[in-house]
Amino acid sequence: MASSISVIITKMNNYIGFMGFMGIAIAFALCFFVFLLDFLSLAGKKKINNETQGEEEERINNNNSESEEGPISQGRADGDPEIIIVGAGVAGSALACSLGKDGRRVLVIERDLSEPDRIVGELLQPGGYLKLIELGLEDCVEGIDAQRVYGYGLFKDGKRTRLSYPLENYRSDVSGRSFHNGRFIQKMRVKAAKTPNVRLEQGTVISLIEENGTVKGVNYKTKEGKQITTYAPLTIVCDGCCSNLRRSLCNPKVDIPSSFVALILKNCQLPYPNHGHVILADPSPMLMYPISSFETRCLVDIPGGQKVPSISNGEMAHYLKTIVVPQLPPEVHTAFISAIDEGNIKVATNRSMPATPCSTPGAILLGDAFNMRHPLTGGGMTVALSDIVVLRKLLKPLDDLNDAVALNEYLEVFYSIRKPVASTINTLAGALYKVFSASDDQARTELRQACFDYLSLGGVFSNGPVALLSGLNPKPLTLVMHFFAVAIYGVGRLLLPFPSFKRAFLGARLITDASSIIFPIVKAEGIKQMVFPVSIDSIL
């Protein structure tokens, strides 16, 4: 009897050992495949040549020769508008500039033209900066004390690693940019107002004008209180995360994953200068990045299911000093405590909303009114600018926007063409937030540790994910492969050096948890469009 049990135990150990070996072999094979895919993808990217760079510099100098200082001057476009843009944030202003340059008569209606004071929209990824270049708007990050960002510092349990953007194949000015969001928006608004064919007005859009299922224009109230009705073949709604027109065009499913508690640290020496910093804290990650030459933004995440401490009665200050400070890098403790004592603490709700195609002829949603994701990865402006590049290219061949049938066909294609960039950044933001958040589940804890260790390996293991996060290589399938490479790497960590049934079971749960995180997000983004994206070149 004892001999039989010994044989069974030996066979089980051999089986577990074999499964461990197979798991490790699969992990290496998958990692090699991911490396090959990333290598081929990044090798295909070319530097912008000197001639193009010279043309860009000449264009920038010409743009800068026109004064953009002082208050926003509201330009006047001759004739009725072809396009009405509701909202003059990052998306609305950039779109107005681009369409105005293309000769479109554009009316932009913005509720408040004073400088916004927001605590998000302060980090533009390198992929977003490349879109600014493509739109001819890269000079909008000049003159606002914007800081260059070259990657991230990742912190967990006293350990740290640096993740650099893979910028080797790009010209020297390509990097991330961080800044005061309001300064950037004002720069964009000034540029839009000075663009020929663009008229910028302060007013509040009350409603869309709809006739026989087609949007024909808007009703709005001017700053002076006068109600105006104006018509255009195309109305583009990009009035932000709290859009009051969104429900007229789609059935939004807005989720509140968490809230941000925001502070500005003065003269803070970050562990990695010119880098964003992500601290894998308990209960959820914290962010830090420079927004001027002497200011650092710090964002403390409070999960949606947790009560946000009150600022007025001192609960927030106590929470920050007792719970948050011990989890921060020691280098920033003094500046962080000083910021708490100054009392300028703000709270903002984070929203997430999958993009729902707008099937109403004559209108389209854009920006945060259309699509939101957790701001952990700072990808919102990159998605918005990428959408503008796509929409601008789609509209260029249309000489007459009054051809409602042709216009609607082109607008429907927009939702498929935007998918590679948008779905990659959206999926990564949602998945990383869940993986980076602390959990009582041991499998989720192992997945979190595996992600930190995987990124700490460097080389293709960090370059690939960072290229995805930064918008430099937005490929949904590459994202899914890296995500499961992390999971399999985590299983390999569990099974080495001595596999056991308990560890094998935990590894199986880790894979299950990873699947439960990634697949619902992929499904919400649209599996077909992610796997079989439509190229704009195949349409035009």
Short mmCIF file of N, CA, C and O in Angstrom, two decimals, residues 322-405:
data_model
loop_
_atom_site.label_atom_id
_atom_site.label_comp_id
_atom_site.label_asym_id
_atom_site.label_seq_id
_atom_site.Cartn_x
_atom_site.Cartn_y
_atom_site.Cartn_z
N THR A 322 -1.09 59.72 6.76
CA THR A 322 -0.90 58.43 7.45
C THR A 322 -0.91 57.23 6.51
O THR A 322 -0.21 56.24 6.75
N ILE A 323 -1.68 57.28 5.43
CA ILE A 323 -1.80 56.15 4.51
C ILE A 323 -0.95 56.31 3.26
O ILE A 323 -0.28 55.37 2.81
N VAL A 324 -0.94 57.52 2.71
CA VAL A 324 -0.28 57.74 1.41
C VAL A 324 1.21 57.99 1.56
O VAL A 324 2.03 57.37 0.87
N VAL A 325 1.60 58.91 2.44
CA VAL A 325 3.01 59.29 2.56
C VAL A 325 3.95 58.10 2.75
O VAL A 325 4.99 58.02 2.08
N PRO A 326 3.64 57.14 3.63
CA PRO A 326 4.57 56.01 3.81
C PRO A 326 4.78 55.17 2.55
O PRO A 326 5.77 54.44 2.46
N GLN A 327 3.88 55.27 1.58
CA GLN A 327 4.00 54.47 0.36
C GLN A 327 4.69 55.22 -0.77
O GLN A 327 4.97 54.63 -1.82
N LEU A 328 4.98 56.49 -0.56
CA LEU A 328 5.64 57.29 -1.58
C LEU A 328 7.16 57.12 -1.51
O LEU A 328 7.70 56.79 -0.45
N PRO A 329 7.88 57.38 -2.62
CA PRO A 329 9.34 57.38 -2.55
C PRO A 329 9.82 58.41 -1.53
O PRO A 329 9.26 59.51 -1.45
N PRO A 330 10.82 58.09 -0.72
CA PRO A 330 11.28 59.01 0.34
C PRO A 330 11.65 60.39 -0.19
O PRO A 330 11.52 61.38 0.54
N GLU A 331 12.13 60.47 -1.44
CA GLU A 331 12.58 61.75 -2.00
C GLU A 331 11.48 62.81 -2.04
O GLU A 331 11.77 64.01 -2.09
N VAL A 332 10.20 62.39 -2.07
CA VAL A 332 9.12 63.36 -2.27
C VAL A 332 8.32 63.63 -0.99
O VAL A 332 7.36 64.40 -1.01
N HIS A 333 8.70 62.98 0.12
CA HIS A 333 7.92 63.11 1.35
C HIS A 333 7.75 64.57 1.79
O HIS A 333 6.63 65.02 2.10
N THR A 334 8.84 65.32 1.86
CA THR A 334 8.80 66.69 2.36
C THR A 334 7.89 67.57 1.51
O THR A 334 7.04 68.31 2.03
N ALA A 335 8.08 67.50 0.18
CA ALA A 335 7.27 68.31 -0.73
C ALA A 335 5.79 67.91 -0.66
O ALA A 335 4.90 68.77 -0.74
N PHE A 336 5.52 66.62 -0.49
CA PHE A 336 4.14 66.14 -0.43
C PHE A 336 3.45 66.65 0.84
O PHE A 336 2.31 67.13 0.78
N ILE A 337 4.13 66.56 1.97
CA ILE A 337 3.54 67.03 3.23
C ILE A 337 3.32 68.54 3.18
O ILE A 337 2.30 69.06 3.67
N SER A 338 4.25 69.27 2.57
CA SER A 338 4.08 70.72 2.42
C SER A 338 2.85 71.04 1.59
O SER A 338 2.10 71.99 1.89
N ALA A 339 2.63 70.26 0.54
CA ALA A 339 1.46 70.48 -0.32
C ALA A 339 0.16 70.22 0.46
O ALA A 339 -0.83 70.94 0.29
N ILE A 340 0.17 69.22 1.33
CA ILE A 340 -1.01 68.94 2.15
C ILE A 340 -1.27 70.12 3.09
O ILE A 340 -2.41 70.58 3.24
N ASP A 341 -0.21 70.62 3.71
CA ASP A 341 -0.35 71.72 4.67
C ASP A 341 -0.83 73.01 4.00
O ASP A 341 -1.53 73.82 4.62
N GLU A 342 -0.46 73.19 2.72
CA GLU A 342 -0.95 74.36 1.99
C GLU A 342 -2.45 74.30 1.77
O GLU A 342 -3.12 75.33 1.62
N GLY A 343 -2.98 73.07 1.71
CA GLY A 343 -4.44 72.90 1.65
C GLY A 343 -5.07 72.97 0.28
O GLY A 343 -6.29 72.89 0.16
N ASN A 344 -4.28 73.12 -0.76
CA ASN A 344 -4.86 73.20 -2.11
C ASN A 344 -5.07 71.79 -2.66
O ASN A 344 -4.37 71.33 -3.57
N ILE A 345 -6.05 71.09 -2.10
CA ILE A 345 -6.33 69.71 -2.47
C ILE A 345 -7.63 69.68 -3.28
O ILE A 345 -8.63 70.29 -2.89
N LYS A 346 -7.60 68.99 -4.41
CA LYS A 346 -8.79 68.89 -5.25
C LYS A 346 -9.15 67.43 -5.47
O LYS A 346 -8.29 66.55 -5.41
N VAL A 347 -10.42 67.19 -5.74
CA VAL A 347 -10.90 65.84 -6.02
C VAL A 347 -11.65 65.85 -7.35
O VAL A 347 -12.47 66.75 -7.59
N ALA A 348 -11.36 64.89 -8.20
CA ALA A 348 -12.06 64.77 -9.48
C ALA A 348 -12.49 63.32 -9.68
O ALA A 348 -11.76 62.39 -9.33
N THR A 349 -13.67 63.15 -10.26
CA THR A 349 -14.19 61.82 -10.55
C THR A 349 -13.62 61.30 -11.86
O THR A 349 -13.62 62.03 -12.86
N ASN A 350 -13.12 60.08 -11.87
CA ASN A 350 -12.65 59.46 -13.10
C ASN A 350 -13.80 58.72 -13.77
O ASN A 350 -14.57 58.03 -13.10
N ARG A 351 -13.89 58.85 -15.07
CA ARG A 351 -14.96 58.21 -15.83
C ARG A 351 -14.39 57.32 -16.91
O ARG A 351 -13.35 57.62 -17.47
N SER A 352 -15.12 56.28 -17.21
CA SER A 352 -14.75 55.37 -18.30
C SER A 352 -16.00 55.09 -19.12
O SER A 352 -17.07 54.82 -18.57
N MET A 353 -15.87 55.19 -20.45
CA MET A 353 -17.02 54.96 -21.31
C MET A 353 -16.55 54.42 -22.66
O MET A 353 -15.83 55.10 -23.40
N PRO A 354 -16.93 53.18 -23.01
CA PRO A 354 -16.57 52.65 -24.33
C PRO A 354 -17.20 53.50 -25.42
O PRO A 354 -18.26 54.11 -25.23
N ALA A 355 -16.54 53.54 -26.57
CA ALA A 355 -17.05 54.33 -27.69
C ALA A 355 -18.28 53.65 -28.29
O ALA A 355 -18.22 52.50 -28.71
N THR A 356 -19.39 54.36 -28.30
CA THR A 356 -20.62 53.86 -28.91
C THR A 356 -20.85 54.58 -30.23
O THR A 356 -20.99 55.81 -30.23
N PRO A 357 -20.85 53.87 -31.35
CA PRO A 357 -21.04 54.54 -32.65
C PRO A 357 -22.31 55.38 -32.67
O PRO A 357 -23.35 54.98 -32.18
N CYS A 358 -22.16 56.58 -33.22
CA CYS A 358 -23.28 57.51 -33.34
C CYS A 358 -23.89 57.36 -34.73
O CYS A 358 -23.24 57.66 -35.74
N SER A 359 -25.11 56.87 -34.79
CA SER A 359 -25.73 56.56 -36.09
C SER A 359 -26.65 57.66 -36.57
O SER A 359 -27.44 57.46 -37.49
N THR A 360 -26.59 58.84 -35.95
CA THR A 360 -27.45 59.94 -36.35
C THR A 360 -26.81 60.72 -37.50
O THR A 360 -25.74 61.31 -37.33
N PRO A 361 -27.43 60.73 -38.70
CA PRO A 361 -26.86 61.48 -39.83
C PRO A 361 -26.72 62.95 -39.48
O PRO A 361 -27.57 63.53 -38.79
N GLY A 362 -25.61 63.54 -39.93
CA GLY A 362 -25.39 64.97 -39.72
C GLY A 362 -24.69 65.32 -38.43
O GLY A 362 -24.44 66.50 -38.17
N ALA A 363 -24.35 64.30 -37.60
CA ALA A 363 -23.69 64.61 -36.33
C ALA A 363 -22.74 63.50 -35.95
O ALA A 363 -22.91 62.34 -36.36
N ILE A 364 -21.74 63.85 -35.17
CA ILE A 364 -20.77 62.87 -34.69
C ILE A 364 -20.23 63.34 -33.35
O ILE A 364 -20.14 64.55 -33.10
N LEU A 365 -19.92 62.39 -32.49
CA LEU A 365 -19.31 62.67 -31.19
C LEU A 365 -17.80 62.53 -31.29
O LEU A 365 -17.30 61.72 -32.09
N LEU A 366 -17.08 63.28 -30.46
CA LEU A 366 -15.62 63.21 -30.48
C LEU A 366 -15.09 63.54 -29.09
O LEU A 366 -15.77 64.15 -28.26
N GLY A 367 -13.85 63.14 -28.81
CA GLY A 367 -13.22 63.45 -27.54
C GLY A 367 -13.86 62.70 -26.38
O GLY A 367 -14.41 61.60 -26.55
N ASP A 368 -13.81 63.30 -25.18
CA ASP A 368 -14.36 62.65 -24.00
C ASP A 368 -15.87 62.53 -24.04
O ASP A 368 -16.45 61.74 -23.30
N ALA A 369 -16.53 63.30 -24.87
CA ALA A 369 -17.98 63.14 -25.04
C ALA A 369 -18.30 61.80 -25.70
O ALA A 369 -19.41 61.28 -25.55
N PHE A 370 -17.32 61.25 -26.39
CA PHE A 370 -17.51 60.04 -27.18
C PHE A 370 -16.88 58.80 -26.56
O PHE A 370 -17.44 57.71 -26.58
N ASN A 371 -15.70 58.98 -25.96
CA ASN A 371 -14.93 57.83 -25.50
C ASN A 371 -14.03 58.25 -24.34
O ASN A 371 -13.26 59.20 -24.45
N MET A 372 -14.13 57.53 -23.21
CA MET A 372 -13.27 57.82 -22.05
C MET A 372 -12.69 56.51 -21.54
O MET A 372 -13.26 55.44 -21.71
N ARG A 373 -11.54 56.65 -20.88
CA ARG A 373 -10.88 55.51 -20.26
C ARG A 373 -10.24 56.00 -18.96
O ARG A 373 -10.10 57.22 -18.75
N HIS A 374 -9.86 55.07 -18.07
CA HIS A 374 -9.22 55.51 -16.83
C HIS A 374 -7.96 56.30 -17.18
O HIS A 374 -7.17 55.88 -18.04
N PRO A 375 -7.74 57.46 -16.54
CA PRO A 375 -6.61 58.32 -16.91
C PRO A 375 -5.25 57.85 -16.41
O PRO A 375 -4.27 58.59 -16.52
N LEU A 376 -5.17 56.63 -15.88
CA LEU A 376 -3.90 56.12 -15.35
C LEU A 376 -2.77 56.23 -16.37
O LEU A 376 -1.65 56.60 -16.04
N THR A 377 -3.05 55.89 -17.64
CA THR A 377 -2.00 55.86 -18.66
C THR A 377 -1.86 57.17 -19.43
O THR A 377 -1.01 57.27 -20.32
N GLY A 378 -2.68 58.17 -19.12
CA GLY A 378 -2.56 59.46 -19.79
C GLY A 378 -2.76 59.37 -21.29
O GLY A 378 -2.08 60.06 -22.04
N GLY A 379 -3.73 58.57 -21.74
CA GLY A 379 -3.91 58.35 -23.17
C GLY A 379 -5.05 59.12 -23.80
O GLY A 379 -5.26 59.04 -25.01
N GLY A 380 -5.80 59.89 -23.02
CA GLY A 380 -6.99 60.55 -23.53
C GLY A 380 -6.73 61.50 -24.69
O GLY A 380 -7.43 61.45 -25.72
N MET A 381 -5.74 62.37 -24.55
CA MET A 381 -5.47 63.34 -25.62
C MET A 381 -4.91 62.65 -26.86
O MET A 381 -5.17 63.08 -27.99
N THR A 382 -4.16 61.57 -26.66
CA THR A 382 -3.63 60.82 -27.81
C THR A 382 -4.77 60.23 -28.62
O THR A 382 -4.77 60.29 -29.86
N VAL A 383 -5.76 59.65 -27.95
CA VAL A 383 -6.91 59.09 -28.65
C VAL A 383 -7.67 60.19 -29.39
O VAL A 383 -8.04 60.03 -30.56
N ALA A 384 -7.92 61.31 -28.72
CA ALA A 384 -8.68 62.40 -29.33
C ALA A 384 -7.96 62.95 -30.57
O ALA A 384 -8.59 63.16 -31.62
N LEU A 385 -6.65 63.19 -30.46
CA LEU A 385 -5.90 63.73 -31.59
C LEU A 385 -5.82 62.73 -32.73
O LEU A 385 -5.86 63.11 -33.91
N SER A 386 -5.70 61.45 -32.40
CA SER A 386 -5.70 60.42 -33.43
C SER A 386 -7.04 60.39 -34.16
O SER A 386 -7.09 60.25 -35.39
N ASP A 387 -8.14 60.52 -33.41
CA ASP A 387 -9.46 60.55 -34.03
C ASP A 387 -9.60 61.74 -34.98
O ASP A 387 -10.22 61.63 -36.04
N ILE A 388 -9.02 62.87 -34.59
CA ILE A 388 -9.10 64.07 -35.43
C ILE A 388 -8.34 63.86 -36.73
O ILE A 388 -8.79 64.26 -37.82
N VAL A 389 -7.16 63.22 -36.65
CA VAL A 389 -6.39 62.92 -37.87
C VAL A 389 -7.22 62.05 -38.82
O VAL A 389 -7.29 62.30 -40.02
N VAL A 390 -7.89 61.03 -38.26
CA VAL A 390 -8.71 60.13 -39.08
C VAL A 390 -9.89 60.89 -39.69
O VAL A 390 -10.15 60.78 -40.90
N LEU A 391 -10.61 61.65 -38.87
CA LEU A 391 -11.79 62.36 -39.36
C LEU A 391 -11.43 63.39 -40.41
O LEU A 391 -12.14 63.54 -41.42
N ARG A 392 -10.32 64.08 -40.20
CA ARG A 392 -9.89 65.08 -41.17
C ARG A 392 -9.61 64.44 -42.53
O ARG A 392 -10.02 64.96 -43.58
N LYS A 393 -8.94 63.29 -42.52
CA LYS A 393 -8.63 62.61 -43.78
C LYS A 393 -9.90 62.11 -44.46
O LYS A 393 -10.00 62.12 -45.70
N LEU A 394 -10.87 61.68 -43.67
CA LEU A 394 -12.12 61.19 -44.25
C LEU A 394 -12.92 62.32 -44.91
O LEU A 394 -13.57 62.11 -45.94
N LEU A 395 -12.88 63.49 -44.30
CA LEU A 395 -13.67 64.60 -44.82
C LEU A 395 -13.02 65.30 -46.02
O LEU A 395 -13.71 65.95 -46.81
N LYS A 396 -11.71 65.16 -46.16
CA LYS A 396 -11.00 65.90 -47.22
C LYS A 396 -11.55 65.66 -48.63
O LYS A 396 -11.71 66.59 -49.41
N PRO A 397 -11.87 64.40 -49.02
CA PRO A 397 -12.35 64.18 -50.39
C PRO A 397 -13.75 64.72 -50.65
O PRO A 397 -14.17 64.79 -51.81
N LEU A 398 -14.49 65.09 -49.62
CA LEU A 398 -15.87 65.53 -49.78
C LEU A 398 -15.91 67.03 -50.06
O LEU A 398 -15.71 67.85 -49.17
N ASP A 399 -16.17 67.39 -51.31
CA ASP A 399 -16.25 68.80 -51.66
C ASP A 399 -17.51 69.44 -51.11
O ASP A 399 -17.52 70.61 -50.75
N ASP A 400 -18.59 68.66 -51.08
CA ASP A 400 -19.88 69.19 -50.64
C ASP A 400 -20.40 68.37 -49.48
O ASP A 400 -20.83 67.22 -49.65
N LEU A 401 -20.39 68.95 -48.29
CA LEU A 401 -20.87 68.24 -47.12
C LEU A 401 -22.39 68.14 -47.09
O LEU A 401 -22.96 67.43 -46.24
N ASN A 402 -23.08 68.84 -48.00
CA ASN A 402 -24.53 68.75 -48.06
C ASN A 402 -25.01 67.43 -48.66
O ASN A 402 -26.21 67.14 -48.61
N ASP A 403 -24.09 66.67 -49.24
CA ASP A 403 -24.44 65.33 -49.73
C ASP A 403 -24.53 64.41 -48.52
O ASP A 403 -23.56 63.77 -48.10
N ALA A 404 -25.73 64.36 -47.92
CA ALA A 404 -25.92 63.66 -46.65
C ALA A 404 -25.60 62.18 -46.74
O ALA A 404 -25.05 61.61 -45.79
N VAL A 405 -25.92 61.55 -47.86
CA VAL A 405 -25.68 60.12 -48.00
C VAL A 405 -24.18 59.82 -47.99
O VAL A 405 -23.70 58.95 -47.25
#
